[in-house]
XYZ file of C-alpha atoms in Angstrom:
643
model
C -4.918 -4.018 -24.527
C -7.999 -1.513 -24.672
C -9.561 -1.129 -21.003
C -12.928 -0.659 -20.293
C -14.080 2.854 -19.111
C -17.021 1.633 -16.902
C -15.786 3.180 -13.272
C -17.016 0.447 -11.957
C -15.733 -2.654 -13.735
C -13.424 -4.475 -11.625
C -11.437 -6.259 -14.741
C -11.065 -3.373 -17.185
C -8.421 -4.343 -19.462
C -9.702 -6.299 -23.116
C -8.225 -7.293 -25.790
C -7.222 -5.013 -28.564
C -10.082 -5.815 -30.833
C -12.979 -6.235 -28.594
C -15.992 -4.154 -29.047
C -17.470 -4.798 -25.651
C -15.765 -5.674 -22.280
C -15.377 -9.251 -21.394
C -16.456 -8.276 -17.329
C -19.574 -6.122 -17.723
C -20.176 -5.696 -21.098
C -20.377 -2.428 -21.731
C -19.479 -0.546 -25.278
C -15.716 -0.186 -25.614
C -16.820 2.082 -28.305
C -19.390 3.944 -26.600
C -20.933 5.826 -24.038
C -17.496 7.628 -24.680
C -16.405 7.407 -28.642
C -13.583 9.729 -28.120
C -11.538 7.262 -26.302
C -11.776 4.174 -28.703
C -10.970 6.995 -31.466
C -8.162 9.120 -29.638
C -6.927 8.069 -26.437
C -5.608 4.523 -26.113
C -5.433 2.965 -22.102
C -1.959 1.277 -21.333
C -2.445 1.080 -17.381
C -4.535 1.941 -14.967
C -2.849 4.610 -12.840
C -5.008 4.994 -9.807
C -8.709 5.483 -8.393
C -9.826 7.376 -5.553
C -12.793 8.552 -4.205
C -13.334 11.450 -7.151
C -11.805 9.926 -10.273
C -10.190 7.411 -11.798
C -6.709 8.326 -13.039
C -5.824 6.623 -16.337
C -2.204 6.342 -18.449
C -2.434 6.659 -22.055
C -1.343 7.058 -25.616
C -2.989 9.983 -28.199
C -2.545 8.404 -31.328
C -3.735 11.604 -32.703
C -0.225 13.176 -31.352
C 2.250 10.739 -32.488
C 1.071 8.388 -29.709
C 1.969 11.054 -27.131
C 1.710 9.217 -23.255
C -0.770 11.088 -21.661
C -2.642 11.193 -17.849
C -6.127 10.563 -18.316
C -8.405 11.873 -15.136
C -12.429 10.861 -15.271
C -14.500 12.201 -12.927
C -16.672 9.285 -11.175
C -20.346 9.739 -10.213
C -20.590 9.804 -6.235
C -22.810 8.570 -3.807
C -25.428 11.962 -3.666
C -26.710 14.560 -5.950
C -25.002 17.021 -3.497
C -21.652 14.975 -3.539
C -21.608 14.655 -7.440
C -22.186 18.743 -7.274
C -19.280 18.813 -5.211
C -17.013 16.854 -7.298
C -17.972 18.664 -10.534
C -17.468 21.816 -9.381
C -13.523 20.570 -7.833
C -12.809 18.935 -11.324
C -13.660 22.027 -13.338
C -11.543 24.446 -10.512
C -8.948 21.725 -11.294
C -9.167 22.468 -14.643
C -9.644 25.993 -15.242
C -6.306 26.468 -13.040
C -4.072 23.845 -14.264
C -4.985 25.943 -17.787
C -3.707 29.397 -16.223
C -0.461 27.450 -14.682
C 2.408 27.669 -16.678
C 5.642 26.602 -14.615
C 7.453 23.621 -16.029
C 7.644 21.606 -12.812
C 3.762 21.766 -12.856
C 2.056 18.860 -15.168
C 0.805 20.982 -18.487
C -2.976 20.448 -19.067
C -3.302 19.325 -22.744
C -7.456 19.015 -22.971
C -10.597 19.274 -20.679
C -13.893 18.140 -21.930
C -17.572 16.990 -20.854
C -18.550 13.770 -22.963
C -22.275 13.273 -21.661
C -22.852 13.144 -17.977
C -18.666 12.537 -17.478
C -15.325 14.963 -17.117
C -12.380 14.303 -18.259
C -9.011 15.991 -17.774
C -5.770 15.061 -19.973
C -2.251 16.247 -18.533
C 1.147 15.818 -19.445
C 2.592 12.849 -18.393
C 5.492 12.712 -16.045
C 7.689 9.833 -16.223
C 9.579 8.940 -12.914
C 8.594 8.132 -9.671
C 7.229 9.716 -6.883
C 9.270 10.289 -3.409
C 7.675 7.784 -1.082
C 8.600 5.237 -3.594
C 11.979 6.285 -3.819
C 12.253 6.730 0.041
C 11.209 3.396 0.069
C 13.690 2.383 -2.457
C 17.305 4.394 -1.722
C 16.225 4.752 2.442
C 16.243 8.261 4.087
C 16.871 11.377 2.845
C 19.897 13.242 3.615
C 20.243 16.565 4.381
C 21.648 17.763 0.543
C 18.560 15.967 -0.754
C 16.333 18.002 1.590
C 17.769 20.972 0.419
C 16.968 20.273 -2.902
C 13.426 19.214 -2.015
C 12.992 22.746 -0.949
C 15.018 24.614 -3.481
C 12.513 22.271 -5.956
C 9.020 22.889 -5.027
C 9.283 26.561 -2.992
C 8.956 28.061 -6.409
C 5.859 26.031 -7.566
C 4.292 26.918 -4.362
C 5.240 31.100 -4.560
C 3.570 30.716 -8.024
C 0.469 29.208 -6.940
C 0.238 31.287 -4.008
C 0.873 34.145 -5.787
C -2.520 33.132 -8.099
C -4.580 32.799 -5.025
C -4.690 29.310 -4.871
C -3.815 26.288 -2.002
C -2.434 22.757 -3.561
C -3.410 21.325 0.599
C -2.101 17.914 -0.707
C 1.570 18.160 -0.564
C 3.142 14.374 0.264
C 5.534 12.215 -0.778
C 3.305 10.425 -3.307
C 2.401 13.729 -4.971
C 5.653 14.749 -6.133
C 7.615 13.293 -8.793
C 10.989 13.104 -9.518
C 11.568 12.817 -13.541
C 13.976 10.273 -15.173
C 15.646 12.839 -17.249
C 19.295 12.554 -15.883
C 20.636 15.844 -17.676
C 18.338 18.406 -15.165
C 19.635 20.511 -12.373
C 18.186 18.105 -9.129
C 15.781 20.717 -8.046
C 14.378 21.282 -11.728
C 13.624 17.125 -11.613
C 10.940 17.984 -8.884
C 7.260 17.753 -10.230
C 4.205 18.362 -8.356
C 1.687 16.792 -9.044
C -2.685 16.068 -7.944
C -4.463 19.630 -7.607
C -7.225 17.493 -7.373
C -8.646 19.408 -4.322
C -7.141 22.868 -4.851
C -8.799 25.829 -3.420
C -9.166 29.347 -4.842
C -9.019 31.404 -1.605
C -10.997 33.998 -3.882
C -14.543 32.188 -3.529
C -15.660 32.163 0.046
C -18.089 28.743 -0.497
C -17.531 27.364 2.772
C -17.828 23.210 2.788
C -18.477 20.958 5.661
C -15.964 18.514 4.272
C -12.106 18.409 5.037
C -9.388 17.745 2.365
C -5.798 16.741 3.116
C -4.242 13.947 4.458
C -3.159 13.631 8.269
C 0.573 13.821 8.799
C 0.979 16.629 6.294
C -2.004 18.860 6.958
C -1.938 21.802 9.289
C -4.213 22.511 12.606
C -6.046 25.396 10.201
C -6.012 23.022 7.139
C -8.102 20.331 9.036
C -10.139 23.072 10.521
C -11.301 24.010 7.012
C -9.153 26.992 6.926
C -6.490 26.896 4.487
C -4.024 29.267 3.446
C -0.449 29.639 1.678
C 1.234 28.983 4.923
C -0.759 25.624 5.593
C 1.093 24.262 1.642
C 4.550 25.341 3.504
C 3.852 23.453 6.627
C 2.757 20.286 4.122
C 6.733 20.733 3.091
C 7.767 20.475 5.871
C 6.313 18.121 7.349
C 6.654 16.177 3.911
C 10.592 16.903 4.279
C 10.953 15.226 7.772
C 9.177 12.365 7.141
C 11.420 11.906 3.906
C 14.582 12.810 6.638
C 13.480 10.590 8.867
C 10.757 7.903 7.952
C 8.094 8.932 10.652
C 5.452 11.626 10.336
C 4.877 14.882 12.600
C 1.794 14.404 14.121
C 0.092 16.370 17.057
C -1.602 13.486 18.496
C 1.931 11.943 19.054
C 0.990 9.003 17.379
C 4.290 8.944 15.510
C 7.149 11.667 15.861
C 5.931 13.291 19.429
C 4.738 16.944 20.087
C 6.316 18.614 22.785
C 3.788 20.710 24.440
C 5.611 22.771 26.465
C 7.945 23.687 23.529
C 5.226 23.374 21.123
C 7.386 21.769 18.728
C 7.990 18.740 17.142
C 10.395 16.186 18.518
C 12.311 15.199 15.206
C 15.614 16.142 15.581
C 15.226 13.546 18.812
C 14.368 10.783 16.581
C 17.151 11.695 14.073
C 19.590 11.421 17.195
C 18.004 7.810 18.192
C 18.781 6.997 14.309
C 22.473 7.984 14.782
C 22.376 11.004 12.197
C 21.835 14.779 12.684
C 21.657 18.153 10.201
C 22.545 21.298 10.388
C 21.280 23.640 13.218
C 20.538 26.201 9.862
C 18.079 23.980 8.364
C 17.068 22.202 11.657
C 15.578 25.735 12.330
C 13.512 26.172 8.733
C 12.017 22.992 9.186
C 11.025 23.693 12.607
C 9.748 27.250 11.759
C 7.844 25.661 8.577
C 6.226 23.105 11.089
C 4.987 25.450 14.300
C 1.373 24.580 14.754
C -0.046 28.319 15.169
C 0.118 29.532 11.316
C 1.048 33.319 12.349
C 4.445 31.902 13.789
C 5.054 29.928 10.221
C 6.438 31.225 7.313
C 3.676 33.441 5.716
C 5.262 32.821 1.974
C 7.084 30.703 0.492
C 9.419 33.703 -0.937
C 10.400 33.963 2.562
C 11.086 30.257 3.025
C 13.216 30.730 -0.340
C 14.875 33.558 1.705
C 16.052 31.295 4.635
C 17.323 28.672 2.209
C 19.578 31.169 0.173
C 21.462 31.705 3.371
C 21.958 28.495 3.583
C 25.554 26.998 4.400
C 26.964 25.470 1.457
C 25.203 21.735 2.011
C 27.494 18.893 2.153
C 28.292 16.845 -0.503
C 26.204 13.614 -1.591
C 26.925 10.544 0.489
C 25.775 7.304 0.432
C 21.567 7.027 1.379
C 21.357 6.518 4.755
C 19.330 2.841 5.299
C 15.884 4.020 6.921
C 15.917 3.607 10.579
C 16.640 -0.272 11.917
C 16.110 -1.746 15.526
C 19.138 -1.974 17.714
C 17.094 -5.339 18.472
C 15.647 -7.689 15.827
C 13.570 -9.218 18.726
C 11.976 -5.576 19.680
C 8.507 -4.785 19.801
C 7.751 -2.662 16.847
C 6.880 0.877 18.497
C 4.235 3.447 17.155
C 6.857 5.795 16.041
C 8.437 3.582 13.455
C 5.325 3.006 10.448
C 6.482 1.124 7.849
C 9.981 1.328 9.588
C 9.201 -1.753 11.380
C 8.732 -3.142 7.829
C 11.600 -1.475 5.994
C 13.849 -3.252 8.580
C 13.436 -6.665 7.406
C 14.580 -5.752 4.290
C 18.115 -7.387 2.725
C 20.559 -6.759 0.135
C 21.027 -9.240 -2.886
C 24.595 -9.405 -3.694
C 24.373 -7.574 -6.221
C 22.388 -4.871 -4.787
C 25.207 -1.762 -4.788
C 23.938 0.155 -1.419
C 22.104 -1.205 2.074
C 18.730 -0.530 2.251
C 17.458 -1.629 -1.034
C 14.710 -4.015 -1.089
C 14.876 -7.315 -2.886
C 11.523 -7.581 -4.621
C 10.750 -10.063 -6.694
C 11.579 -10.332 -10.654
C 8.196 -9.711 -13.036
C 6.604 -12.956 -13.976
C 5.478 -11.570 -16.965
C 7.943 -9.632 -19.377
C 6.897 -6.888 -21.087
C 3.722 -6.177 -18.577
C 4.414 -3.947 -15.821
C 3.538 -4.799 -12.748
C 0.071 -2.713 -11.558
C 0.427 -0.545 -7.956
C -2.180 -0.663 -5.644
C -2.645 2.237 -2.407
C -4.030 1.155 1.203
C -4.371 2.401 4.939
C -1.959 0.474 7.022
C -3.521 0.133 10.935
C -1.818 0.228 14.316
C -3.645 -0.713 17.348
C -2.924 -0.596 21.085
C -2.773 -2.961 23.704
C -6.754 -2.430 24.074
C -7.478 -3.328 20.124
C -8.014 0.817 19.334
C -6.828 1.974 16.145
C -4.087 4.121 17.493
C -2.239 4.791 14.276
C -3.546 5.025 10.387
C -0.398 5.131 7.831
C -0.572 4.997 3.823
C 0.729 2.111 2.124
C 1.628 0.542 -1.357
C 2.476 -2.613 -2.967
C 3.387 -3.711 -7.052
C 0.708 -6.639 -7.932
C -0.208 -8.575 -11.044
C -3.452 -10.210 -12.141
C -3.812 -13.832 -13.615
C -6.657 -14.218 -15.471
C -8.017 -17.377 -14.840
C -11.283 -17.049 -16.962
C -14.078 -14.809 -18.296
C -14.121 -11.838 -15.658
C -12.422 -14.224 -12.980
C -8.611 -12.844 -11.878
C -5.981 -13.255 -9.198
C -4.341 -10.649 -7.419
C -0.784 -11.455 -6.789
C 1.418 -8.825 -4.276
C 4.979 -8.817 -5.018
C 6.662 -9.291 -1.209
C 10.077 -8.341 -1.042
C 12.612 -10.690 0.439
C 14.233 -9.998 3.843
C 14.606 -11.792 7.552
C 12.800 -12.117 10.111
C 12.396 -13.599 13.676
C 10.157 -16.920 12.772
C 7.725 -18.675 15.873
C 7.556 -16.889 19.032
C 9.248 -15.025 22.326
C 8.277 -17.168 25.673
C 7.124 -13.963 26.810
C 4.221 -14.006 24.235
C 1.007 -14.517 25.742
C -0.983 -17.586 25.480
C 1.533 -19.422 23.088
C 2.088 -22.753 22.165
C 5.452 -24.692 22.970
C 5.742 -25.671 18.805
C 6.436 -21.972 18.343
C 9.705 -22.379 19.461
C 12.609 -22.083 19.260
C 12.468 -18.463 17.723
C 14.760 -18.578 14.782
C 16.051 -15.817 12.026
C 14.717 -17.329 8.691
C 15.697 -15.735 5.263
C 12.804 -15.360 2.753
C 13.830 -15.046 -1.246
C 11.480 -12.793 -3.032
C 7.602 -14.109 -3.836
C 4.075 -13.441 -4.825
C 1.595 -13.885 -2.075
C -2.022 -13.764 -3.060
C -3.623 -10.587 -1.904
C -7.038 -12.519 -0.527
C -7.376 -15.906 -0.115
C -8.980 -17.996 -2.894
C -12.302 -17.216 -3.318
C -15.422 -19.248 -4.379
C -15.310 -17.945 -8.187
C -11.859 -18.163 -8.424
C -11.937 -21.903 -6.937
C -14.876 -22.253 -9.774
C -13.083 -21.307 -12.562
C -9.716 -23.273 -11.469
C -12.197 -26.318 -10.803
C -13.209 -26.326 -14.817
C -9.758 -26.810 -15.902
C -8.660 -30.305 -16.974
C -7.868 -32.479 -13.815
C -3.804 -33.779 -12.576
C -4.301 -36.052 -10.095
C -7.595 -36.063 -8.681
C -11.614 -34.520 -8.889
C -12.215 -31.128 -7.876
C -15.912 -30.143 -6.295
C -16.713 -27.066 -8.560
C -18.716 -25.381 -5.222
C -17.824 -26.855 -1.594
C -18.231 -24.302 0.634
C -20.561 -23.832 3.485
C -20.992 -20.330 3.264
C -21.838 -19.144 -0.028
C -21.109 -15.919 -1.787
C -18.430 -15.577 -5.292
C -16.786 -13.109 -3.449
C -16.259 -15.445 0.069
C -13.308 -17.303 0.540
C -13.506 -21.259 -0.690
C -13.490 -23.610 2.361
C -13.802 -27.148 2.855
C -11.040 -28.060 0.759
C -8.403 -30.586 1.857
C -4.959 -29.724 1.597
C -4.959 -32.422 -1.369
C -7.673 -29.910 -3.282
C -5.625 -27.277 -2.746
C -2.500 -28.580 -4.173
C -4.716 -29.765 -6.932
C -6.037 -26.321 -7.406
C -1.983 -25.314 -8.103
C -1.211 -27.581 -10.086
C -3.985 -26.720 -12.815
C -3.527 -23.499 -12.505
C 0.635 -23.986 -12.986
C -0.614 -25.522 -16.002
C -2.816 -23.303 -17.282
C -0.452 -20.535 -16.794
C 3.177 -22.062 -17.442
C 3.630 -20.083 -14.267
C 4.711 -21.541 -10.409
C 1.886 -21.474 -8.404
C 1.990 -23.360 -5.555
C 0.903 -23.362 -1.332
C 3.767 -21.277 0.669
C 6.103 -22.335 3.073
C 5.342 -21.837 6.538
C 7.740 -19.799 7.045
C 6.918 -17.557 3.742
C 3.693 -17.865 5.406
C 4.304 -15.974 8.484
C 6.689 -13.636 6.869
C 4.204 -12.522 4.597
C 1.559 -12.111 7.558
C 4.194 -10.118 10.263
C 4.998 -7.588 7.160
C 7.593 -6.808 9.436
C 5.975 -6.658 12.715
C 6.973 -8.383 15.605
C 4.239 -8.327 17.784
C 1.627 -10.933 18.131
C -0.882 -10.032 15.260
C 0.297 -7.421 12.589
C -1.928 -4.882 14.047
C -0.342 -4.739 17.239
C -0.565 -6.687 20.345
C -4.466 -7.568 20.456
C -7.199 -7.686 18.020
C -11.048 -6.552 18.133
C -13.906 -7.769 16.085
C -13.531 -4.731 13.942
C -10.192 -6.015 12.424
C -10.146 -9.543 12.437
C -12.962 -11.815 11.703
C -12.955 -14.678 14.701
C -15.239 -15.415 17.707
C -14.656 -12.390 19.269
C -15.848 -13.879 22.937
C -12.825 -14.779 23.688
C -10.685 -11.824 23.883
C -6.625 -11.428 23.862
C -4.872 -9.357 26.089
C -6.502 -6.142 27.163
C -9.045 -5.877 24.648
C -12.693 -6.500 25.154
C -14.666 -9.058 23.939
C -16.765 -8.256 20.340
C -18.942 -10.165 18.202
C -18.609 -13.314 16.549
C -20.459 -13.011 13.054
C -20.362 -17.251 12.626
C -19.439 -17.277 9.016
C -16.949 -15.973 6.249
C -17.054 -12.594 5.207
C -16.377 -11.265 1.753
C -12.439 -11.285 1.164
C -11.360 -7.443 1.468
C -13.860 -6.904 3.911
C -11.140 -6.517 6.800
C -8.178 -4.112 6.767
C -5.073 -5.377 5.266
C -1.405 -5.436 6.884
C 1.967 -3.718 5.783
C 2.219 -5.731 2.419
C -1.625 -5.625 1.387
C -2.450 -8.605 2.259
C -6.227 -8.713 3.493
C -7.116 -11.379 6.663
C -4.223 -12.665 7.530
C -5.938 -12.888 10.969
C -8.954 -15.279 10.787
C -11.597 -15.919 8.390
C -10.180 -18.896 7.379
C -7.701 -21.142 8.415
C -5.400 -21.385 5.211
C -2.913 -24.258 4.052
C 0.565 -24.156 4.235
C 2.887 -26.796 1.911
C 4.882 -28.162 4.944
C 4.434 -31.199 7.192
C 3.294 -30.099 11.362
C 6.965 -30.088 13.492
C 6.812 -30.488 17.137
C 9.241 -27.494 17.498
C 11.775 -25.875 15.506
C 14.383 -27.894 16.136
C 16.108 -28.162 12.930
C 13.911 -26.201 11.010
C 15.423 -24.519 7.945
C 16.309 -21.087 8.003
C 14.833 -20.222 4.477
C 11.963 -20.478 2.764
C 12.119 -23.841 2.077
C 9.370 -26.146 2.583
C 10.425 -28.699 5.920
C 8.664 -32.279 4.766
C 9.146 -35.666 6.602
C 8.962 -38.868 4.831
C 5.279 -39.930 4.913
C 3.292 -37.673 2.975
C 0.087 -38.883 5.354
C 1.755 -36.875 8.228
C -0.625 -33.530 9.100
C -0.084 -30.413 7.484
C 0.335 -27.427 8.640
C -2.851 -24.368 9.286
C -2.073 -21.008 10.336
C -4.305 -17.559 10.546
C -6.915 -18.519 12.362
C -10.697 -18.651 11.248
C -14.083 -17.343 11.775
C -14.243 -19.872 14.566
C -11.672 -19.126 16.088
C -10.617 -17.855 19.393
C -8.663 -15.004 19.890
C -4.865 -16.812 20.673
C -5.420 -19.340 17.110
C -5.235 -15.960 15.156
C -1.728 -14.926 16.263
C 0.729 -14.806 13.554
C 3.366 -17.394 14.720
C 0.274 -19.843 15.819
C 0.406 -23.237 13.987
C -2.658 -25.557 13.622
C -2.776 -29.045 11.790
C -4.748 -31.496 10.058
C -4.156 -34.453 8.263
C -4.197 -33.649 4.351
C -7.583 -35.647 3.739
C -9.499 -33.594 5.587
C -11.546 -30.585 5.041
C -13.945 -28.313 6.916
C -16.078 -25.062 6.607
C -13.170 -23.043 8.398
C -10.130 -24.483 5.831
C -9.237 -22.751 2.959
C -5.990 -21.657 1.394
C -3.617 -18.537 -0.093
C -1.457 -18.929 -3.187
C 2.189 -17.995 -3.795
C 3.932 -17.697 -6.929
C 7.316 -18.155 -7.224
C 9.036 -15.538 -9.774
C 10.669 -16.559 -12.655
C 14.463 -17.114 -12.779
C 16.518 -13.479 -14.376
């Protein structure tokens, strides 16, 4: 595959002998002839708000895996200014870096009016993802976190430099089995490095909050604000929540002006040493002069170390004494890690079951989001980082379909009676096991439903445009729940692939992303989060507006598995037949059918129209399978292929 270089296409990748790019058309061999020539694209690697960050091959080096980094135009003169002159510190001090736990810099050049940046490629994965993947960090592995990445730090320091991104997600640990532990530690992104040499002062703030200090976010940053981004990096690793001031997720003691961490360890049923327990709290005191002031002397503490203990099993990240418990605001993506089961074969608890690949020899893509908590008044009370694996089905010419892998797990399916304003079909609240899927990341949209609509017919016509509200981008609505399936089965057939309508219970599952509480943001919703008639409020929240119409899908923040409105929009088709109650129901993902097929069908989400209470995640509306309406669209799911 050959992928397009235009920053802004939204389906890059081409085949191998294509001159210009099936989405936009621009020149795969120009504005930039070095990279049809040189540097070959296997994956998109990520995309932020400077750059776009690029995997490839030089076949000029014995088709050498590289990191590709373009620098992409901004908004203003002023901002592109900005960015230029970042990307070339970037540069010029990767170039001066030698340490082998820092990526080597292998070429920087200007082609035109871009930058680009080539780096050694690391292969591994980064610590949130392996957090994610073997549970919390033990104390041995914290140790080693430290004894890894002090001396990168003492030798940027020591150059005059700040990284003021240390995280999880920005260091790697290689594959390479036959390295000390600490050695395995790579950091990576000194994408907004500072050189405390110049004294350019800038009105905007780098870092990201969780892991930047009071001075950092005050546009003051200095070696010791990198050594209280370790630590605060190494107790959210220790204990899955973040050190935050605000007390948004581990508290802040302000009497003791100190983090509460070693509380929440306790309430997890683990503990450390009172040696390191001390470190970490000295790395983390919010008044830089009482920190560390260099990461020599951090180095210092840790030689005196006790001998740590010896490796033990991962310890699970944090679980709920009670399955039925709200999710509180110091768990994160706890809440969602706790739904998580072992396959049989899975050798440790706390492993997630995600589902297998679809398609062999592709690898799944990764995409990055902002996760949102609200309170019981609808304010955004909590902001989090999140990932999820996805692939892309191209359906035709520039049209694709974002699949999100969801992992399998249980969860608590309809309703407590305590809930407010719910129905007496959500009960009786039931633990239902879900195998592995694919969930589409929007709902179908109008193009999509266009392209699918083109495709020789199954069983019955398909209306190439039947929505109301018109826009590509929009979801499809006005589809019966006989379109829809029709809609699956091309596509199925097109694809040799299982795409179908989910369960309702995969349906819900997929929504909660592990929550508990009556929407996946929290306990109410506002206008600013959900898309519904925001007259009639929920709870303590106040009453917003109500726009009267779809919005774009992705317009809306998404929930714990990336899955943008859940809540609202549209209402959105599930395969099952409507049940009084849950008597009976099955406890798995299987779709619950009765005998006539004319029997309603079940709706859940919500829509545009809706009031507040139809939006709730264990809400179930109905309609018999004929009909259709400007409020009714639907989600795919994909079921993986068999091992």
């Amino acid at each position: 595959m050959v992928d397009c270089l235009n920053p802004h296409c939204s389906e890059p990748e081409n085949p191998d002998n294509a001159d210009d790019c099936h989405n936009c058309g621009t020149s795969l061999h120009n504005p930039y002839p070095f990279y049809k020539d040189r540097y070959r694209i296997l994956q998109v690697l990520g995309c932020g708000g400077f750059g776009r960050t690029y995997l490839v091959k030089d076949t000029k080096n014995h088709d050498r895996p590289c990191v590709l980094k373009m620098l992409l135009s901004q908004a203003t003169a002023e901002d592109t200014e900005r960015a230029i002159r970042k990307f070339k510190l970037e540069s010029e001090k990767l170039a001066t870096l030698n340490h082998p736990q820092i990526p080597q810099q292998y070429k920087s050049f200007q082609d035109r009016d871009s930058f680009f940046i080539v780096q050694q490629f690391i292969e591994g994965e980064h610590l949130l993802k392996e957090c994610l993947r073997q549970g919390c960090f033990s104390e041995r592995k914290v140790v080693e976190l430290l004894q890894g990445l002090l001396p990168i730090l003492k030798e940027i320091h020591d150059l005059g430099l700040v990284h003021r991104d240390i995280k999880p997600v920005n260091i790697m640990r290689r594959s390479n089995l036959n390295m000390a532990e600490a050695l395995r530690l790579v950091l990576i992104d000194f994408g907004i490095l500072k050189d405390l040499s110049t004294t350019r002062k800038s009105s905007v703030v780098y870092g990201t909050r969780g892991y930047a200090a009071i001075e950092h976010m005050m546009g003051n940053p200095e070696p010791a604000s990198d050594i209280y981004s370790l630590g605060a990096t190494s107790i959210y690793l220790l204990t899955g929540c973040f050190p935050d001031v605000l007390g948004k997720n581990i508290e802040f003691d302000r009497n003791e002006l100190r983090f509460l961490w070693r509380e929440e360890l306790q309430r997890q049923g683990r503990t450390i040493s009172d040696e390191l327990a001390y470190i970490l709290d000295k790395m983390l005191r919010p008044w830089v002069t009482q920190r560390y002031q260099s990461a020599a002397e951090v180095m210092e503490a840790i030689a005196k170390l006790s001998p740590t203990p010896q490796p033990q099993q991962p310890t699970p990240l944090p679980r709920s004494a009670d399955p039925e418990s709200s999710v509180e605001p110091t768990r994160h993506w706890m809440s969602l890690i706790k739904t998580w089961v072992v396959s049989p074969k899975a050798p440790e608890v706390g492993i997630p079951v995600m589902p297998v690949n679809p398609n062999p020899g592709q690898p799944l893509k990764t995409f990055s989001f902002e996760v949102i908590t609200a309170d019981n008044q609808g304010k955004v009370k909590n902001r989090r980082p999140g990932q999820a694996n996805y692939l892309i089905e191209e359906i035709a010419r520039g049209v694709g379909l974002e699949m999100v892998a969801i992992p399998g797990g249980s969860f608590m399916m309809g309703s407590p009676e305590t809930e407010e304003k719910r129905d007496s079909d959500e009960s009786p609240q039931h633990q239902v096991t879900i195998q592995p899927f694919y969930m589409g990341k929007y709902a179908i949209t109008q193009a999509q439903w266009k392209a699918v609509a083109a495709l020789p017919k199954i069983k019955i016509d398909l209306k190439p445009d039947p929505s109301n509200f018109k826009g590509a981008n929009r979801p499809v609505e006005t589809v019966s729940w006989w379109e829809a399936e029709e809609f699956c089965k091309r596509l199925s057939k097109k694809t040799g692939k299982q795409y179908r309508l989910p369960s309702e219970a995969e349906w819900e599952y997929a929504c909660r992303a592990g929550t508990t509480t009556p929407f996946h943001f929290g306990e109410t919703i506002t206008s600013e989060l959900v898309n519904y008639d925001g007259n009639y409020a929920y709870g303590n929240a106040p009453k917003g507006k109500y726009r009267e119409q779809t919005v774009e899908v992705g317009t809306l923040p998404p929930n714990g598995y990336g899955l943008y409105e859940m809540h609202g929009n549209v209402w959105e088709w599930c395969a099952d037949h409507w049940h009084e109650n849950y008597q009976g129901a099955p406890n798995n993902e299987t779709t619950w059918l009765t005998s006539d097929e004319r029997n309603t069908r079940l709706l859940r989400g919500g829509s545009w129209s809706s009031i507040s209470r139809f939006c709730r995640s264990a809400h179930r509306g109905r309609n018999y399978p004929g009909h259709s309406n400007l409020n009714i669209g639907f989600r795919a799911a994909l079921s993986p292929r068999t091992p």
